[in-house]
Amino acid sequence: MQKKMMTGAEIRQSFINFFKERGHTYVPSSSLVPGGDQTLLFTNAGMVQFKNIFLGEETRPYTRAVNSQKCMRVAGKHNDLDEVGRDDTHHTFFEMLGNWSFGDYYKKEAIEWAWELLTEVWGLDKSRLWATCFKDEYGEIPTDEEAYQYWSQQSGMNPEHILFFGRKDNFWEMADIGPCGPCSEIHVDYGPEFCNKKDDPNHVCSVNGDCKRFMEIWNLVFIQYNRAGPNNLEPLPAKHVDTGMGFERIVSLLQGVRSNYQIDLLKPCMDAIQELTGHTGKEREENITPYRVITDHARSAAFLIADGVIPGNTGRNYICRMIIRRAARFGTKIGLNKPFLARIAEKVIESYSGAYPELLKNRRAILDNVTREEMRFEKTVESGLSYLYELLDNLKAAGNRILPGDEAFDLYATHGLPFEITRDIALEQNMDVDELGFRQAMEEHRLISGSGKAFGAVGGEEVDLYREIFETLVKNGKLSLPGVVYDPYKNLEKSGELLTIVEDGEPVDTTFEGANVAVIFPETCFYIESGGQVSDTGELTIKGKNSRALVKDVRKIANPCKSGGFIFSHRIKIIRGNFAVGDAVSAQVDVRRRNDIARHHTATHLLHKALRKILGETAVQSGSLVAREYLRFDFAYQASPSQDDLEKIEDDVNDAIRADLPVCISEEKLETAKKRGAMALFGEKYNDMVRSVDVRDELKNMTHSLELCGGTHVKRTGEIGFFKIIQESSVGSGVRRITAVAGVWAEKYVRENEHLIYEIAETLKSPKSELAAKISRVVARIREMEKKLSAAESKNISGAIYSVIEKGKNINGLLFVPFVMQSFSQEENDGNDRERLPKSADMIISAIKSRDDLKKGGVALVIDKTQTSYSYVVAVSDNVSSASKDMEAVAIARIFAKATGGSGGGKSTFARGGGKDVSRISDGISAVEDYIRSHIF
Ligand code: ALA
């Protein structure tokens, strides 16, 4: 009699019961947010809550545990996001069933029980099970012979089904640091008919071969080390067992369905999506990727929100936001343009609340947050997408394939498009995104929304708005011409009446927590970007009220009305409380930041002086940027300054810093200042009255540097502390650029370099003094190994070439050899294109030439294809090309290009080309064959 099919809930419970019967304590799943673990964003395995027990830092009243753990693998070392949707077995959120021994039983019992549960309790077919054990490819960590022995002792285990693999597959690590050890995985063979890579000549159809025939279901990890660093594996005081079974995978296996998305727990989500789209079964299959992504992401979002992770801008909250937005975008692909995810999340709650009651408890929060986030996304997504498409088009037109990271960040900060969505779309167009650049930009703007980017430049309609505001304020006596008083020099704090609030392009009376608005006061002490120095930031508070706002930027709107005048508006984000027109507000400049900027500004003057002293008087400034983190200085100079000169320049600046010269600032007539020798920059306009910044050399009673400058400076050069040039480069003909850092930023720079050297020395296991020699040796060794590898590859190719030639078509004594290789990625394809293709074609032609039976010679057509493009070469033996112009390689390439819709060109014996439509490759080959037949000489 056929056994009744178990539900997912029953399977989960039977796993737990099996181990409870063997002395294990059931420990409920911990939260997706790992408590107190700074090394992880999310719980990514069952063992996370036991980590400290492994490390010997914690003990529990039990030594054996069993559970089913909520896991997220969407960031860090274990990140499956890219696979989700593309296959039936990967998820962002999933459940992991596990059993643990804390210094109790070890490999023998772990293996015996795994075998017993799978084959006797759950009745899996033994002949379909495989086990893998660890063998270190570097020979540094011992081979796991013990696990091998235990596997071979299990009744009905086919010894040929026990295989060894290296670090990638069989050495498990929690994160970059933490407990780890060799592991044994159990895989199921679904049978050769399930291989989906049969057409791939390079595919090896076996366990870990990456096709759909084999599936890993259970990983038994034998924890015995702690990874303390990249090269540092410490043995642990005791040995432990940590196992993890992919719950969805075992359920799909036991329920006899081929996809995790068909198990009883997830099918209702898939069906609900179908109900919303109204698709037929066939249409659903055709759109299976969006179905899977939506189901997966809806489940993740529900579980995240239930654990208190709601959508937001950074860290875990960013992931929650990204997951919801990504699901929403996949929804638009199947016509779901209005918020719909709550309907799917509802199904998740129904399926999973029995085992995870927190879902039901937080039902309202889950549904509300999901919908709210979809609505937020809906507002911005269109403009974001059209901007992204435009960016990608422009890059493509310029021959670039990588979208810069800061653009990707801008798409997120300004248009709400998470990086992962930008990358999805870029990949759809065969482009990529600079992820590192994105992370850096994100780090720089740690508070993403509400940062400067959230406010645009002043556009036409805004000028009209400010004109109106200005006129009203003047009319009501709140402002007098020429408008807002600007004095960033005397005080760093100023109180005043809040005159106007502008929110979303409209004046409002009050504004609340979370809002991004612009505000106007009668006076401001915030410096406004000019002369290369960036604007100040700071904060606003109201005395006696608990209100606080960050000032992100300041903007000057000149001439808002015909009578002239200025408005200075502060762009703020309300952090706490509210602000209303009429409030008496105190505005404070961020003093630390201002001081950092001042150090960089005075250092710029010292640098200018040093440049002219060392390189000559003509090395004058042509532009500069003075920021908090660094300074950038452009100057006229024809050549590239030598290293020696740069060091002298740096020394000169540091000498002036150590001399602790006073910086004297005064307002004087332009003529007077010029007479004193002030540097007035060509092209700059000065008023009659100017501000001169004089760095005085008191000992010599003369000026060290005198410039006309509106910027803010230190009082004495000693405050700068330390100056360091970090880069020198060219920015066009006759203009050079120096980037430099001062004060704490210079210290930070030096320290970072020191850490870098330390890390390199650690990795290379070499003292600092021998580092250079060691690196040369390592590079030489890599070169040597590359040579060996390429020789071995040629050998491989030559093996393949012979079998390809065997399959060639003999057309009246002329051999036509078509050969299609498959690459996985565009990059690999580019590599092949350059080297492997011509090499293979050459080898085919030389092999043909050496054959007596092929007197007429031959034609080789070698094609390299990825899923989205192909490149090819045509080589013909010289007797063929000289026999007829029609049989030259270039003529044959044209035939192939025409038949495949691609391009091509070349010479008589060699031609090459490429195209996009891989589905037409076989038409191309037939066209070439027909062509040869009709042109045979
Ligand atoms: N900790 C192991 C894994 O996650 C069991 O695969």
CSV table of C-alpha atoms in Angstrom, one decimal, residues 666-681 684-692 706-709:
chain,number,residue,atom,x,y,z
A,666,SER,CA,41.6,91.2,6.9
A,667,GLU,CA,39.3,93.1,4.7
A,668,GLU,CA,41.1,95.6,2.6
A,669,LYS,CA,40.9,97.4,-0.7
A,670,LEU,CA,41.8,95.3,-3.7
A,671,GLU,CA,44.6,97.7,-4.6
A,672,THR,CA,46.2,97.5,-1.2
A,673,ALA,CA,46.1,93.8,-1.2
A,674,LYS,CA,47.7,93.6,-4.6
A,675,LYS,CA,50.4,96.0,-3.6
A,676,ARG,CA,51.2,93.6,-0.7
A,677,GLY,CA,51.6,90.9,-3.3
A,678,ALA,CA,48.4,89.0,-2.8
A,679,MET,CA,47.7,86.2,-5.3
A,680,ALA,CA,44.6,87.2,-7.2
A,681,LEU,CA,43.5,84.4,-9.4
A,684,GLU,CA,38.2,85.5,-10.8
A,685,LYS,CA,36.1,88.6,-10.2
A,686,TYR,CA,36.9,90.6,-7.1
A,687,ASN,CA,34.9,93.4,-5.5
A,688,ASP,CA,36.6,96.6,-4.5
A,689,MET,CA,36.9,95.3,-0.9
A,690,VAL,CA,38.5,92.0,-0.7
A,691,ARG,CA,39.3,89.5,2.1
A,692,SER,CA,43.0,88.6,2.3
A,706,LEU,CA,49.0,85.9,0.8
A,707,GLU,CA,45.8,85.1,-1.1
A,708,LEU,CA,42.5,86.7,-1.7
A,709,CYS,CA,40.1,84.2,-0.4
